[in-house]
Every structure is written in structure tokens, then in C-alpha cells.
JSON list of C-alpha atoms in Angstrom, two decimals:
[
{"chain": "A", "resi": 1, "resn": "UNK", "atom": "CA", "xyz": [-0.24, 0.14, 0.20]},
{"chain": "A", "resi": 2, "resn": "UNK", "atom": "CA", "xyz": [1.42, 3.49, -1.40]},
{"chain": "A", "resi": 3, "resn": "UNK", "atom": "CA", "xyz": [0.62, 6.20, 1.00]},
{"chain": "A", "resi": 4, "resn": "UNK", "atom": "CA", "xyz": [1.12, 9.42, -0.41]},
{"chain": "A", "resi": 5, "resn": "UNK", "atom": "CA", "xyz": [2.93, 12.22, 1.93]},
{"chain": "A", "resi": 6, "resn": "UNK", "atom": "CA", "xyz": [0.93, 15.36, 1.74]},
{"chain": "A", "resi": 7, "resn": "UNK", "atom": "CA", "xyz": [1.36, 18.88, 3.07]},
{"chain": "A", "resi": 8, "resn": "UNK", "atom": "CA", "xyz": [0.76, 19.10, 6.92]},
{"chain": "A", "resi": 9, "resn": "UNK", "atom": "CA", "xyz": [-1.72, 20.84, 8.57]},
{"chain": "A", "resi": 10, "resn": "UNK", "atom": "CA", "xyz": [0.46, 23.47, 9.98]},
{"chain": "A", "resi": 11, "resn": "UNK", "atom": "CA", "xyz": [1.40, 24.19, 6.47]},
{"chain": "A", "resi": 12, "resn": "UNK", "atom": "CA", "xyz": [-2.20, 24.26, 4.92]},
{"chain": "A", "resi": 13, "resn": "UNK", "atom": "CA", "xyz": [-2.99, 26.46, 7.81]},
{"chain": "A", "resi": 14, "resn": "UNK", "atom": "CA", "xyz": [-0.35, 29.03, 7.16]},
{"chain": "A", "resi": 15, "resn": "UNK", "atom": "CA", "xyz": [-0.86, 28.83, 3.52]},
{"chain": "A", "resi": 16, "resn": "UNK", "atom": "CA", "xyz": [-4.62, 30.12, 4.04]},
{"chain": "A", "resi": 17, "resn": "UNK", "atom": "CA", "xyz": [-3.51, 32.78, 6.40]},
{"chain": "A", "resi": 18, "resn": "UNK", "atom": "CA", "xyz": [-1.05, 34.26, 3.54]},
{"chain": "A", "resi": 19, "resn": "UNK", "atom": "CA", "xyz": [-3.82, 33.96, 1.41]},
{"chain": "A", "resi": 20, "resn": "UNK", "atom": "CA", "xyz": [-6.33, 35.62, 3.73]},
{"chain": "A", "resi": 21, "resn": "UNK", "atom": "CA", "xyz": [-3.51, 38.60, 4.81]},
{"chain": "A", "resi": 22, "resn": "UNK", "atom": "CA", "xyz": [-2.65, 39.11, 0.84]},
{"chain": "A", "resi": 23, "resn": "UNK", "atom": "CA", "xyz": [-6.08, 39.66, 0.09]},
{"chain": "A", "resi": 24, "resn": "UNK", "atom": "CA", "xyz": [-6.52, 42.29, 3.20]},
{"chain": "A", "resi": 25, "resn": "UNK", "atom": "CA", "xyz": [-3.16, 44.12, 2.11]},
{"chain": "A", "resi": 26, "resn": "UNK", "atom": "CA", "xyz": [-4.56, 44.23, -1.39]},
{"chain": "A", "resi": 27, "resn": "UNK", "atom": "CA", "xyz": [-7.76, 46.12, -0.22]},
{"chain": "A", "resi": 28, "resn": "UNK", "atom": "CA", "xyz": [-6.04, 48.27, 2.23]},
{"chain": "A", "resi": 29, "resn": "UNK", "atom": "CA", "xyz": [-3.39, 49.31, -0.45]},
{"chain": "A", "resi": 30, "resn": "UNK", "atom": "CA", "xyz": [-6.32, 49.97, -2.79]},
{"chain": "A", "resi": 31, "resn": "UNK", "atom": "CA", "xyz": [-8.43, 52.20, 0.12]},
{"chain": "A", "resi": 32, "resn": "UNK", "atom": "CA", "xyz": [-5.27, 53.87, 1.07]},
{"chain": "A", "resi": 33, "resn": "UNK", "atom": "CA", "xyz": [-3.64, 54.63, -2.25]},
{"chain": "A", "resi": 34, "resn": "UNK", "atom": "CA", "xyz": [-6.09, 54.58, -5.07]},
{"chain": "A", "resi": 35, "resn": "UNK", "atom": "CA", "xyz": [-9.79, 55.98, -3.74]},
{"chain": "A", "resi": 36, "resn": "UNK", "atom": "CA", "xyz": [-10.43, 58.72, -6.49]},
{"chain": "A", "resi": 37, "resn": "UNK", "atom": "CA", "xyz": [-9.10, 58.05, -9.87]},
{"chain": "A", "resi": 38, "resn": "UNK", "atom": "CA", "xyz": [-6.58, 55.33, -9.06]},
{"chain": "A", "resi": 39, "resn": "UNK", "atom": "CA", "xyz": [-4.41, 58.46, -7.77]},
{"chain": "A", "resi": 40, "resn": "UNK", "atom": "CA", "xyz": [-5.51, 59.73, -4.26]},
{"chain": "A", "resi": 41, "resn": "UNK", "atom": "CA", "xyz": [-6.32, 57.61, -1.77]},
{"chain": "A", "resi": 42, "resn": "UNK", "atom": "CA", "xyz": [-7.64, 57.89, 2.10]},
{"chain": "A", "resi": 43, "resn": "UNK", "atom": "CA", "xyz": [-4.04, 58.68, 3.04]},
{"chain": "A", "resi": 44, "resn": "UNK", "atom": "CA", "xyz": [-3.91, 61.79, 0.87]},
{"chain": "A", "resi": 45, "resn": "UNK", "atom": "CA", "xyz": [-7.14, 62.68, 1.82]},
{"chain": "A", "resi": 46, "resn": "UNK", "atom": "CA", "xyz": [-6.25, 62.78, 5.51]},
{"chain": "A", "resi": 47, "resn": "UNK", "atom": "CA", "xyz": [-3.44, 64.17, 5.20]},
{"chain": "A", "resi": 48, "resn": "UNK", "atom": "CA", "xyz": [-5.00, 67.57, 4.53]},
{"chain": "A", "resi": 49, "resn": "UNK", "atom": "CA", "xyz": [-6.91, 67.50, 7.99]},
{"chain": "A", "resi": 50, "resn": "UNK", "atom": "CA", "xyz": [-4.44, 68.05, 10.86]},
{"chain": "A", "resi": 51, "resn": "UNK", "atom": "CA", "xyz": [-3.85, 65.30, 13.40]},
{"chain": "A", "resi": 52, "resn": "UNK", "atom": "CA", "xyz": [-6.10, 63.12, 11.13]},
{"chain": "A", "resi": 53, "resn": "UNK", "atom": "CA", "xyz": [-3.57, 62.00, 8.91]},
{"chain": "A", "resi": 54, "resn": "UNK", "atom": "CA", "xyz": [-0.54, 61.61, 11.13]},
{"chain": "A", "resi": 55, "resn": "UNK", "atom": "CA", "xyz": [-3.15, 59.44, 13.54]},
{"chain": "A", "resi": 56, "resn": "UNK", "atom": "CA", "xyz": [-4.04, 57.42, 10.18]},
{"chain": "A", "resi": 57, "resn": "UNK", "atom": "CA", "xyz": [-0.46, 56.89, 9.18]},
{"chain": "A", "resi": 58, "resn": "UNK", "atom": "CA", "xyz": [0.62, 55.84, 12.67]},
{"chain": "A", "resi": 59, "resn": "UNK", "atom": "CA", "xyz": [-2.07, 53.27, 12.79]},
{"chain": "A", "resi": 60, "resn": "UNK", "atom": "CA", "xyz": [-2.06, 51.73, 9.53]},
{"chain": "A", "resi": 61, "resn": "UNK", "atom": "CA", "xyz": [1.85, 51.58, 9.89]},
{"chain": "A", "resi": 62, "resn": "UNK", "atom": "CA", "xyz": [1.25, 49.62, 12.96]},
{"chain": "A", "resi": 63, "resn": "UNK", "atom": "CA", "xyz": [-1.63, 47.38, 11.37]},
{"chain": "A", "resi": 64, "resn": "UNK", "atom": "CA", "xyz": [1.26, 46.58, 8.84]},
{"chain": "A", "resi": 65, "resn": "UNK", "atom": "CA", "xyz": [3.56, 45.79, 11.10]},
{"chain": "A", "resi": 66, "resn": "UNK", "atom": "CA", "xyz": [1.09, 43.23, 12.86]},
{"chain": "A", "resi": 67, "resn": "UNK", "atom": "CA", "xyz": [0.76, 41.83, 9.38]},
{"chain": "A", "resi": 68, "resn": "UNK", "atom": "CA", "xyz": [4.32, 41.54, 9.31]},
{"chain": "A", "resi": 69, "resn": "UNK", "atom": "CA", "xyz": [4.67, 39.30, 12.27]},
{"chain": "A", "resi": 70, "resn": "UNK", "atom": "CA", "xyz": [1.22, 37.59, 11.02]},
{"chain": "A", "resi": 71, "resn": "UNK", "atom": "CA", "xyz": [2.93, 36.26, 7.77]},
{"chain": "A", "resi": 72, "resn": "UNK", "atom": "CA", "xyz": [6.33, 35.75, 9.52]},
{"chain": "A", "resi": 73, "resn": "UNK", "atom": "CA", "xyz": [8.26, 38.30, 7.34]},
{"chain": "A", "resi": 74, "resn": "UNK", "atom": "CA", "xyz": [12.10, 39.01, 7.84]},
{"chain": "A", "resi": 75, "resn": "UNK", "atom": "CA", "xyz": [13.20, 41.41, 10.36]},
{"chain": "A", "resi": 76, "resn": "UNK", "atom": "CA", "xyz": [14.60, 43.76, 7.42]},
{"chain": "A", "resi": 77, "resn": "UNK", "atom": "CA", "xyz": [10.87, 43.86, 6.46]},
{"chain": "A", "resi": 78, "resn": "UNK", "atom": "CA", "xyz": [9.71, 44.53, 9.59]},
{"chain": "A", "resi": 79, "resn": "UNK", "atom": "CA", "xyz": [12.32, 47.47, 10.08]},
{"chain": "A", "resi": 80, "resn": "UNK", "atom": "CA", "xyz": [11.30, 48.88, 7.03]},
{"chain": "A", "resi": 81, "resn": "UNK", "atom": "CA", "xyz": [7.62, 49.33, 7.76]},
{"chain": "A", "resi": 82, "resn": "UNK", "atom": "CA", "xyz": [9.04, 51.09, 10.90]},
{"chain": "A", "resi": 83, "resn": "UNK", "atom": "CA", "xyz": [11.37, 53.29, 8.99]},
{"chain": "A", "resi": 84, "resn": "UNK", "atom": "CA", "xyz": [9.03, 54.46, 6.39]},
{"chain": "A", "resi": 85, "resn": "UNK", "atom": "CA", "xyz": [5.99, 55.02, 8.63]},
{"chain": "A", "resi": 86, "resn": "UNK", "atom": "CA", "xyz": [8.36, 57.04, 10.80]},
{"chain": "A", "resi": 87, "resn": "UNK", "atom": "CA", "xyz": [9.30, 58.92, 7.72]},
{"chain": "A", "resi": 88, "resn": "UNK", "atom": "CA", "xyz": [5.99, 59.71, 6.78]},
{"chain": "A", "resi": 89, "resn": "UNK", "atom": "CA", "xyz": [4.86, 60.74, 10.13]},
{"chain": "A", "resi": 90, "resn": "UNK", "atom": "CA", "xyz": [7.62, 63.41, 10.12]},
{"chain": "A", "resi": 91, "resn": "UNK", "atom": "CA", "xyz": [7.05, 64.55, 6.56]},
{"chain": "A", "resi": 92, "resn": "UNK", "atom": "CA", "xyz": [3.47, 64.94, 7.32]},
{"chain": "A", "resi": 93, "resn": "UNK", "atom": "CA", "xyz": [4.22, 67.33, 10.29]},
{"chain": "A", "resi": 94, "resn": "UNK", "atom": "CA", "xyz": [5.13, 70.09, 7.76]},
{"chain": "A", "resi": 95, "resn": "UNK", "atom": "CA", "xyz": [2.37, 72.19, 6.49]},
{"chain": "A", "resi": 96, "resn": "UNK", "atom": "CA", "xyz": [1.46, 72.06, 2.77]},
{"chain": "A", "resi": 97, "resn": "UNK", "atom": "CA", "xyz": [4.86, 70.71, 1.80]},
{"chain": "A", "resi": 98, "resn": "UNK", "atom": "CA", "xyz": [3.85, 67.55, 3.86]},
{"chain": "A", "resi": 99, "resn": "UNK", "atom": "CA", "xyz": [0.74, 67.26, 2.07]},
{"chain": "A", "resi": 100, "resn": "UNK", "atom": "CA", "xyz": [2.31, 67.64, -1.39]},
{"chain": "A", "resi": 101, "resn": "UNK", "atom": "CA", "xyz": [5.17, 64.93, -0.43]},
{"chain": "A", "resi": 102, "resn": "UNK", "atom": "CA", "xyz": [2.46, 62.52, 1.22]},
{"chain": "A", "resi": 103, "resn": "UNK", "atom": "CA", "xyz": [0.89, 62.40, -2.24]},
{"chain": "A", "resi": 104, "resn": "UNK", "atom": "CA", "xyz": [3.57, 61.16, -4.08]},
{"chain": "A", "resi": 105, "resn": "UNK", "atom": "CA", "xyz": [5.13, 59.13, -0.88]},
{"chain": "A", "resi": 106, "resn": "UNK", "atom": "CA", "xyz": [3.17, 56.13, -0.92]},
{"chain": "A", "resi": 107, "resn": "UNK", "atom": "CA", "xyz": [4.73, 54.54, 2.20]},
{"chain": "A", "resi": 108, "resn": "UNK", "atom": "CA", "xyz": [1.58, 52.19, 2.94]},
{"chain": "A", "resi": 109, "resn": "UNK", "atom": "CA", "xyz": [1.83, 51.08, -0.60]},
{"chain": "A", "resi": 110, "resn": "UNK", "atom": "CA", "xyz": [5.64, 50.20, -0.31]},
{"chain": "A", "resi": 111, "resn": "UNK", "atom": "CA", "xyz": [5.26, 48.69, 2.90]},
{"chain": "A", "resi": 112, "resn": "UNK", "atom": "CA", "xyz": [1.99, 46.67, 1.83]},
{"chain": "A", "resi": 113, "resn": "UNK", "atom": "CA", "xyz": [3.82, 45.51, -1.42]},
{"chain": "A", "resi": 114, "resn": "UNK", "atom": "CA", "xyz": [6.96, 44.44, 0.07]},
{"chain": "A", "resi": 115, "resn": "UNK", "atom": "CA", "xyz": [5.18, 42.13, 2.21]},
{"chain": "A", "resi": 116, "resn": "UNK", "atom": "CA", "xyz": [2.94, 40.63, -0.73]},
{"chain": "A", "resi": 117, "resn": "UNK", "atom": "CA", "xyz": [6.29, 40.06, -2.27]},
{"chain": "A", "resi": 118, "resn": "UNK", "atom": "CA", "xyz": [7.16, 38.06, 0.97]},
{"chain": "A", "resi": 119, "resn": "UNK", "atom": "CA", "xyz": [3.84, 36.37, 0.83]},
{"chain": "A", "resi": 120, "resn": "UNK", "atom": "CA", "xyz": [4.20, 35.64, -2.70]},
{"chain": "A", "resi": 121, "resn": "UNK", "atom": "CA", "xyz": [7.62, 33.85, -2.36]},
{"chain": "A", "resi": 122, "resn": "UNK", "atom": "CA", "xyz": [6.01, 31.63, 0.80]},
{"chain": "A", "resi": 123, "resn": "UNK", "atom": "CA", "xyz": [3.28, 30.79, -1.61]},
{"chain": "A", "resi": 124, "resn": "UNK", "atom": "CA", "xyz": [5.44, 29.58, -4.12]},
{"chain": "A", "resi": 125, "resn": "UNK", "atom": "CA", "xyz": [7.33, 27.62, -2.11]},
{"chain": "A", "resi": 126, "resn": "UNK", "atom": "CA", "xyz": [4.25, 25.67, -0.89]},
{"chain": "A", "resi": 127, "resn": "UNK", "atom": "CA", "xyz": [2.93, 25.39, -4.15]},
{"chain": "A", "resi": 128, "resn": "UNK", "atom": "CA", "xyz": [6.54, 23.88, -5.69]},
{"chain": "A", "resi": 129, "resn": "UNK", "atom": "CA", "xyz": [6.26, 21.26, -2.76]},
{"chain": "A", "resi": 130, "resn": "UNK", "atom": "CA", "xyz": [2.79, 20.48, -3.58]},
{"chain": "A", "resi": 131, "resn": "UNK", "atom": "CA", "xyz": [3.67, 20.05, -6.94]},
{"chain": "A", "resi": 132, "resn": "UNK", "atom": "CA", "xyz": [6.37, 17.78, -6.08]},
{"chain": "A", "resi": 133, "resn": "UNK", "atom": "CA", "xyz": [4.26, 15.59, -3.77]},
{"chain": "A", "resi": 134, "resn": "UNK", "atom": "CA", "xyz": [1.68, 15.44, -6.61]},
{"chain": "A", "resi": 135, "resn": "UNK", "atom": "CA", "xyz": [4.66, 14.09, -9.21]},
{"chain": "A", "resi": 136, "resn": "UNK", "atom": "CA", "xyz": [5.52, 11.13, -6.36]},
{"chain": "A", "resi": 137, "resn": "UNK", "atom": "CA", "xyz": [8.85, 12.78, -5.18]},
{"chain": "A", "resi": 138, "resn": "UNK", "atom": "CA", "xyz": [9.43, 13.01, -1.45]},
{"chain": "A", "resi": 139, "resn": "UNK", "atom": "CA", "xyz": [10.47, 16.75, -0.55]},
{"chain": "A", "resi": 140, "resn": "UNK", "atom": "CA", "xyz": [11.31, 17.56, 3.15]},
{"chain": "A", "resi": 141, "resn": "UNK", "atom": "CA", "xyz": [8.56, 18.78, 4.80]},
{"chain": "A", "resi": 142, "resn": "UNK", "atom": "CA", "xyz": [10.07, 19.25, 7.84]},
{"chain": "A", "resi": 143, "resn": "UNK", "atom": "CA", "xyz": [12.79, 21.91, 6.39]},
{"chain": "A", "resi": 144, "resn": "UNK", "atom": "CA", "xyz": [9.66, 23.38, 4.77]},
{"chain": "A", "resi": 145, "resn": "UNK", "atom": "CA", "xyz": [7.93, 24.07, 7.79]},
{"chain": "A", "resi": 146, "resn": "UNK", "atom": "CA", "xyz": [11.15, 25.49, 9.43]},
{"chain": "A", "resi": 147, "resn": "UNK", "atom": "CA", "xyz": [11.36, 27.82, 6.44]},
{"chain": "A", "resi": 148, "resn": "UNK", "atom": "CA", "xyz": [7.77, 28.90, 6.62]},
{"chain": "A", "resi": 149, "resn": "UNK", "atom": "CA", "xyz": [7.20, 29.13, 10.14]},
{"chain": "A", "resi": 150, "resn": "UNK", "atom": "CA", "xyz": [10.55, 29.52, 11.85]}
]
């Protein structure tokens, strides 16, 4: 009796988490960056209102940082989210100039897309392993778990 190996529950659960998080980040980027004519987003609109723009930037920066932990992103990605959010907050303090820069400095999109790239790499590893299993190969699932789940 030939028992075909399959992806572990941990890997499958992580894959579902990655897909859900990717969808949430994509929706966030759309609202934050491309609300009006695919050019101006909620971030730029709120940036015109004193304090509101900074609060939005800070809260969404924290949200993206939490997502980076959820998908087990590299420390470099987490540091970049913190650094770019900080720069965005500092630039946003400067009246008028800050608002103009904030329209072009798409920090949330940069950070979100960085996480999406990480997610896509992990999903690709999972898919490649699934294909190997379907072809009858015996990939090292423990090594995959270590890579994905640290």
C-alpha cells in the first residue's frame, strides 16, 4: 500500500493565513492609495486634515507591522515598515509641503507591496512542494515548515 505524503496541517493553515492576509493588504492598499481616479487615496485625503493624517499613518503603519508578524516576514521588512512609517509621520508634520510629499510618497503601498512579495515567495514554496508531492517526489516537509514557520 503506497501512502502518498501530503502537506502538513501547519503548512496548510499557514497557506490559508497567507492568502487571507494578502487579500486584506491588497484591499488596504487600494483604499489607502487609489480611492479617487486610482491616484488619490484615503492617506492623502486625511493628510490634509491636521492630526487625522498622522493618526491614520501611525495606526496603519502599526497594522502593517502586525501583518508582517502574522506572515512571519523577515526582520528587514519589519524594520522597513517602521522606518518608512516614521518618515511619513515626520514629513506629514510640515504644513503644505508635507501634504504634497505625502501625495507622492506612497509609504503604505511600499510597505504593503513588500509584504505581498514576501507572501508570494512563501506561497510559491508551498505550491512547488505540493507539485513535487503530486509528482511522487518526497520533499523534506520538515525543512519547509522550518523555512515557513521558523
